[in-house]
Amino acid sequence: MYNKEMETARLAALEAGRIIKGFYGNLEEIRKKGKRDLVTEADLLSEKAVVSAITKAFPDDMIIAEEGGEQGKISDRKWVIDPLDGTTNFAHSFPFFAVSIGFMVSDEVVAGVVYNPVMDEFFEAEKGKGAFLNKKSINVSATANIRDALVATGFPYDIDKKSDEIIGRLKRIIVEAQGLRRPGAASIDLCYVANGRLDGFWEQDLKPWDTAAGSIILTEAGGEISDFSGKGFNPWLKSILATNSHIHNDMLRLMGI
Ligand code: IPD
Ligand code: CA
Ligand code: CA
């Protein structure tokens, strides 16, 4: 149904990944958008390439991109783009970052791609068609208990303003789970729950471009995604809990809302 959209997103993510890889370990300038929030020439050139590919293919669609904000006409068809998710990792040559492109129709995410150019891992999904990693079908894990679960989280850039709440939640989960990671790119964290490398992931204050693409990849792989109170997903939620579905209720309890 969205063949042209998927193909456009695929090619745009591959091109953006090629651009990002060219700067990897080789950055001339790193600017700060906030105390911890970085932006590099790779973020900007990646976004330029993705936006131009999408605008060329779908000139009437709306674009919401991290660096340039809302662009184009107001439309029911929206592209939600993180040109480089995991910029802190990227700036430190830590090979865990991605290009993330989600596509929405009538406020529902219907397609998404997430591409990690260093590992050459390409995750993709279209509504009703399953989720794939490098063209192979993927599914969430069967882990049924938190004590057997490997879970991940992330922290907002302004963590200093709400560290008690965040550390409180982290402590409740860390003592129950088998293991915990903080990989550093929310879009890939969601994909790792989708292919069973992780059993769950939570984070607060994410932005639509962090979660749009990953959300459809996760749900098409059989996962569940909500906010910390169990409310159904939309990319503008203030908090995100994504799991293999089996541990969702237990994780919700530990979110402590
Ligand atoms: C960040 C990453 C990180 C998450 C932050 C995000 P950025 O995105 O996804 O894992 O913890 O909350 O802002 O700034 O690298 O695109
Ligand atoms: Ca991001
Ligand atoms: Ca980004």
XYZ file of C-alpha atoms in Angstrom, residues 10 12 46 67 85 113 170 178 184 198 204:
11
model
C 14.825 3.340 2.303
C 16.876 8.414 1.818
C 21.908 14.023 6.776
C 16.933 20.223 13.136
C 19.660 9.660 16.483
C 12.867 2.759 8.720
C 15.744 3.193 37.368
C 18.346 -9.502 34.741
C 22.066 5.952 23.608
C 16.092 -6.354 24.427
C 10.659 10.045 29.286
